[in-house]
Structure formats: C-alpha cells, structure tokens
C-alpha cells in the first residue's frame, strides 16, 4: 500500500452516497465480460465529496489503486506516480515504455482498478490517450481505470474518440442530502446532537455541497462546545454565520 493510501486509510470517514456510487462503478468494471472495455468516469461538482470517496476506495484493501493528478504532471510524472501507488520498485533510469508496461502488467494480474483523481488536468495537458494506452496494453478484459473529475469532464473526453468509446459507464456524483448530512454530523459533531432543521438549513444555504456542510459542522461543534451544549437546532444556532462559499463583504471604515 502506498504512503498516500496508508494516510487516507487512517483519515476520518463517513459512508456517504457518493462512496457507494463509486464502489458500484469499480465493482462493475472489475466484473465485466472480457470483451467489454474497462474505462469509467465519475464526475460532479467541486465539493460533492468525489475525492474523499476516491481516496477511501483506493485505501480499501484490494479495491483499487489511487493517484491524484495535478497541474505539474507530465506523462513521466503520471507513470511514476502510478508505479509508486502500486508499490512497484522501478529504477530511476526506467524508460516511459518500461514504466507503462509494468503498470499494464500489474493492472492485468491484480485486476485492481486504477483511480486517477483530478483527471481534468489530464484533459488540459492532452494526456488522456496516455491513460487509454495503459488500458490497451493489458490483455482484453483485465485492466480497469476510473477517471474522476469535474462536472464537465465527460464533454472534455469527447475530444478523444478512442478513449471515449472504451468508457463502460459515466457515473455522476450526487449533491449532499439529509442522510449524508446526518452521517457528516456524526463524524464532525460527535459530542453534540445536531437537529434535522439545522442540517436542512446547512443543505439549503450551501447548495448541498458536502465540503461546505462539513466545514459548517466543524463550526457548529466549536460553538456547541463553547456554550456547553449537548444538542443544538436551528434556533439555538441563530445569529451565527453559515459559510455558504460566498466571499466576505469588503469592510468599509469611516
């Protein structure tokens, strides 16, 4: 298990809907027929918890390998990140083709999917076909790769016809709902019972963003601790600022 995955595995966790959706996509890819391609796409708004779900699935034993793309990635940086995530020792002078062949071999023999988060960076850098090549280098029906990205990732992938026609399924991440909010409250407010009316207020004012609901629950936990509260509802939190994601207004003096 990679350093990233070990760290992710010990991180705080709540079983949200998007985790289930991603797990179902991974299971579908792994269980497909040999003559069916093995690329999947998990996409949605920023803040809907895609990366948290991806990191957890990647950290789960034998579920998937997980890497996170960034704006500095080159094809070689991507290959190196993947072999590191797979725990494969490769010499510094290994060529890109040798790295790619080793990755394809591991995908084929382990049958563990590769999850690439922040995949919009790959589209921006015209690296999508490099990912498709990793899939195609393995024996048919063996390699599975999931790209995770923003809402518009499927449209970006249409430019890459050979990649696009190998996509088995597109799965859209869902906004935070009440069940998710309750799970997050258990995680971030373990010492205070948060009433549904306050959770609904958070959902409404944050546009059901998982990340922003979590940030506000941290603030609620701090407020409740300061007030010595064991339970809190919308009335009890009245007058406190809810972080909606909007920038604070400019202060004016004089």
Short mmCIF file of C-alpha atoms in Angstrom, two decimals, residues 36-252:
data_model
loop_
_atom_site.label_atom_id
_atom_site.label_comp_id
_atom_site.label_asym_id
_atom_site.label_seq_id
_atom_site.Cartn_x
_atom_site.Cartn_y
_atom_site.Cartn_z
CA UNK A 36 -16.11 -5.20 -22.72
CA UNK A 37 -13.79 -2.18 -22.28
CA UNK A 38 -12.80 -1.13 -18.78
CA UNK A 39 -12.79 2.66 -18.55
CA UNK A 40 -15.14 4.51 -16.20
CA UNK A 41 -15.80 8.16 -15.39
CA UNK A 42 -17.01 9.56 -12.05
CA UNK A 43 -17.82 13.25 -12.34
CA UNK A 44 -19.59 16.03 -10.48
CA UNK A 45 -19.42 19.43 -8.87
CA UNK A 46 -16.50 20.57 -6.81
CA UNK A 47 -17.31 19.95 -3.15
CA UNK A 48 -19.52 16.90 -3.66
CA UNK A 49 -17.02 14.58 -1.97
CA UNK A 50 -15.64 12.78 -5.03
CA UNK A 51 -12.03 12.91 -3.87
CA UNK A 52 -12.90 11.71 -0.38
CA UNK A 53 -14.78 8.76 -1.87
CA UNK A 54 -11.93 8.02 -4.29
CA UNK A 55 -9.26 8.14 -1.61
CA UNK A 56 -11.25 5.80 0.61
CA UNK A 57 -11.92 3.30 -2.17
CA UNK A 58 -8.22 3.47 -3.05
CA UNK A 59 -7.28 2.84 0.57
CA UNK A 60 -9.61 -0.15 0.91
CA UNK A 61 -7.69 -3.43 0.80
CA UNK A 62 -7.50 -4.80 -2.75
CA UNK A 63 -10.22 -2.42 -4.01
CA UNK A 64 -8.21 -0.04 -6.24
CA UNK A 65 -5.02 1.94 -6.72
CA UNK A 66 -5.38 5.70 -6.22
CA UNK A 67 -3.40 8.63 -7.62
CA UNK A 68 -4.23 12.33 -7.82
CA UNK A 69 -3.25 14.31 -10.90
CA UNK A 70 -2.04 17.87 -10.66
CA UNK A 71 -1.18 20.75 -12.95
CA UNK A 72 2.52 19.85 -12.96
CA UNK A 73 2.06 16.30 -14.22
CA UNK A 74 3.88 15.18 -17.33
CA UNK A 75 3.43 11.72 -18.87
CA UNK A 76 6.50 10.53 -16.95
CA UNK A 77 5.28 12.07 -13.69
CA UNK A 78 1.98 10.25 -14.14
CA UNK A 79 3.70 6.91 -14.78
CA UNK A 80 5.97 7.37 -11.77
CA UNK A 81 3.03 8.26 -9.53
CA UNK A 82 1.17 5.14 -10.61
CA UNK A 83 4.06 2.73 -10.07
CA UNK A 84 4.61 4.29 -6.64
CA UNK A 85 0.92 3.81 -5.79
CA UNK A 86 1.21 0.20 -6.89
CA UNK A 87 4.25 -0.32 -4.69
CA UNK A 88 6.40 -1.30 -7.66
CA UNK A 89 10.13 -0.56 -7.42
CA UNK A 90 11.46 0.69 -10.75
CA UNK A 91 14.98 2.04 -11.38
CA UNK A 92 15.29 5.82 -11.93
CA UNK A 93 16.51 5.26 -15.49
CA UNK A 94 13.50 3.13 -16.50
CA UNK A 95 12.00 4.38 -19.74
CA UNK A 96 8.41 5.55 -20.08
CA UNK A 97 7.63 2.45 -22.10
CA UNK A 98 9.07 0.21 -19.37
CA UNK A 99 7.03 2.01 -16.72
CA UNK A 100 3.86 1.76 -18.80
CA UNK A 101 4.43 -1.94 -19.48
CA UNK A 102 4.87 -2.62 -15.75
CA UNK A 103 1.68 -0.71 -14.92
CA UNK A 104 -0.30 -2.61 -17.57
CA UNK A 105 1.09 -5.89 -16.25
CA UNK A 106 0.03 -5.02 -12.70
CA UNK A 107 -3.46 -3.97 -13.81
CA UNK A 108 -3.78 -7.24 -15.69
CA UNK A 109 -2.54 -9.59 -12.97
CA UNK A 110 -4.03 -7.88 -9.91
CA UNK A 111 -7.35 -6.91 -11.55
CA UNK A 112 -7.33 -3.90 -9.22
CA UNK A 113 -8.67 -0.78 -10.96
CA UNK A 114 -6.60 2.37 -11.16
CA UNK A 115 -8.37 5.54 -9.96
CA UNK A 116 -7.00 8.83 -11.29
CA UNK A 117 -8.46 11.78 -9.40
CA UNK A 118 -8.47 15.39 -10.68
CA UNK A 119 -8.48 13.99 -14.22
CA UNK A 120 -9.40 17.36 -15.73
CA UNK A 121 -5.65 18.07 -15.55
CA UNK A 122 -5.07 15.17 -17.95
CA UNK A 123 -7.53 16.61 -20.46
CA UNK A 124 -5.94 20.04 -20.11
CA UNK A 125 -2.50 18.57 -20.82
CA UNK A 126 -3.69 16.30 -23.65
CA UNK A 127 -2.71 13.16 -21.72
CA UNK A 128 -5.99 11.26 -21.99
CA UNK A 129 -4.71 8.93 -24.71
CA UNK A 130 -1.75 8.03 -22.48
CA UNK A 131 -4.27 6.65 -19.99
CA UNK A 132 -6.09 4.81 -22.77
CA UNK A 133 -2.76 3.26 -23.82
CA UNK A 134 -2.27 1.81 -20.31
CA UNK A 135 -5.70 0.20 -20.60
CA UNK A 136 -4.99 -1.19 -24.06
CA UNK A 137 -1.53 -2.59 -23.20
CA UNK A 138 -3.11 -5.11 -20.82
CA UNK A 139 -4.89 -8.21 -22.06
CA UNK A 140 -8.51 -7.57 -23.11
CA UNK A 141 -10.97 -7.52 -20.24
CA UNK A 142 -8.35 -7.22 -17.49
CA UNK A 143 -7.40 -3.56 -16.92
CA UNK A 144 -9.86 -1.14 -15.31
CA UNK A 145 -9.27 2.61 -14.98
CA UNK A 146 -11.57 5.25 -13.46
CA UNK A 147 -11.14 8.95 -14.16
CA UNK A 148 -12.60 11.33 -11.57
CA UNK A 149 -13.21 14.96 -12.39
CA UNK A 150 -15.47 17.96 -12.52
CA UNK A 151 -18.98 18.25 -13.93
CA UNK A 152 -17.76 18.94 -17.46
CA UNK A 153 -15.23 16.09 -17.70
CA UNK A 154 -17.45 13.90 -19.96
CA UNK A 155 -17.63 16.70 -22.53
CA UNK A 156 -13.85 17.14 -22.43
CA UNK A 157 -13.39 13.42 -23.07
CA UNK A 158 -15.44 13.55 -26.27
CA UNK A 159 -12.37 15.01 -28.00
CA UNK A 160 -10.59 11.68 -27.51
CA UNK A 161 -12.62 9.27 -29.63
CA UNK A 162 -10.50 6.18 -28.92
CA UNK A 163 -10.77 6.79 -25.18
CA UNK A 164 -14.44 7.79 -25.28
CA UNK A 165 -15.63 4.62 -27.00
CA UNK A 166 -13.92 2.48 -24.34
CA UNK A 167 -15.92 4.04 -21.49
CA UNK A 168 -18.17 1.44 -19.93
CA UNK A 169 -20.11 3.90 -17.77
CA UNK A 170 -20.39 7.51 -16.66
CA UNK A 171 -21.49 7.99 -13.05
CA UNK A 172 -22.46 11.41 -11.74
CA UNK A 173 -21.71 12.32 -8.13
CA UNK A 174 -24.78 13.39 -6.14
CA UNK A 175 -25.15 16.52 -4.01
CA UNK A 176 -25.27 16.12 -0.24
CA UNK A 177 -28.68 15.03 1.09
CA UNK A 178 -30.14 14.71 4.58
CA UNK A 179 -28.80 11.19 5.11
CA UNK A 180 -25.32 12.38 4.14
CA UNK A 181 -25.66 15.41 6.42
CA UNK A 182 -26.55 13.16 9.35
CA UNK A 183 -23.52 10.98 8.66
CA UNK A 184 -21.30 14.06 8.50
CA UNK A 185 -22.77 15.37 11.76
CA UNK A 186 -21.86 12.09 13.45
CA UNK A 187 -18.31 12.49 12.16
CA UNK A 188 -17.72 16.20 12.78
CA UNK A 189 -20.01 16.77 15.79
CA UNK A 190 -19.53 13.57 17.80
CA UNK A 191 -20.31 15.26 21.13
CA UNK A 192 -23.44 17.18 20.14
CA UNK A 193 -26.74 16.09 18.57
CA UNK A 194 -27.48 18.30 15.56
CA UNK A 195 -31.20 18.61 14.79
CA UNK A 196 -32.53 18.00 11.31
CA UNK A 197 -33.81 21.57 10.97
CA UNK A 198 -30.26 22.89 11.37
CA UNK A 199 -28.92 20.29 8.95
CA UNK A 200 -31.59 21.30 6.43
CA UNK A 201 -30.55 24.92 6.85
CA UNK A 202 -26.96 23.95 6.05
CA UNK A 203 -28.07 22.00 2.98
CA UNK A 204 -30.15 24.90 1.70
CA UNK A 205 -27.54 27.59 2.26
CA UNK A 206 -24.54 25.62 0.98
CA UNK A 207 -26.32 24.38 -2.18
CA UNK A 208 -25.94 20.84 -0.82
CA UNK A 209 -22.15 20.92 -1.04
CA UNK A 210 -20.67 18.08 1.01
CA UNK A 211 -17.48 20.02 1.67
CA UNK A 212 -19.27 23.15 2.88
CA UNK A 213 -21.68 21.19 5.05
CA UNK A 214 -18.64 19.58 6.71
CA UNK A 215 -16.94 22.96 7.28
CA UNK A 216 -20.08 24.34 8.92
CA UNK A 217 -20.46 21.29 11.13
CA UNK A 218 -16.96 21.88 12.47
CA UNK A 219 -18.02 25.44 13.36
CA UNK A 220 -21.21 24.13 14.99
CA UNK A 221 -19.20 21.68 17.07
CA UNK A 222 -16.92 24.50 18.27
CA UNK A 223 -19.91 26.73 19.08
CA UNK A 224 -21.71 23.97 20.97
CA UNK A 225 -18.58 23.15 22.96
CA UNK A 226 -18.15 26.81 23.90
CA UNK A 227 -21.76 27.03 25.04
CA UNK A 228 -21.71 23.69 26.83
CA UNK A 229 -24.48 22.29 24.61
CA UNK A 230 -25.18 18.60 24.10
CA UNK A 231 -27.75 19.23 21.37
CA UNK A 232 -28.43 22.10 19.00
CA UNK A 233 -31.10 23.10 16.50
CA UNK A 234 -31.63 25.97 14.06
CA UNK A 235 -32.99 28.26 16.79
CA UNK A 236 -30.01 27.53 19.03
CA UNK A 237 -27.59 28.41 16.23
CA UNK A 238 -29.49 31.53 15.12
CA UNK A 239 -27.27 34.55 14.58
CA UNK A 240 -24.16 32.50 13.81
CA UNK A 241 -22.55 32.81 10.40
CA UNK A 242 -23.09 29.94 7.97
CA UNK A 243 -20.31 29.52 5.45
CA UNK A 244 -22.08 29.45 2.09
CA UNK A 245 -18.92 29.73 -0.01
CA UNK A 246 -19.57 33.38 -0.81
CA UNK A 247 -16.63 35.73 -0.26
CA UNK A 248 -16.99 38.01 2.80
CA UNK A 249 -18.13 41.53 2.02
CA UNK A 250 -15.47 44.24 1.87
CA UNK A 251 -15.35 46.14 5.15
CA UNK A 252 -15.74 49.90 5.00
#
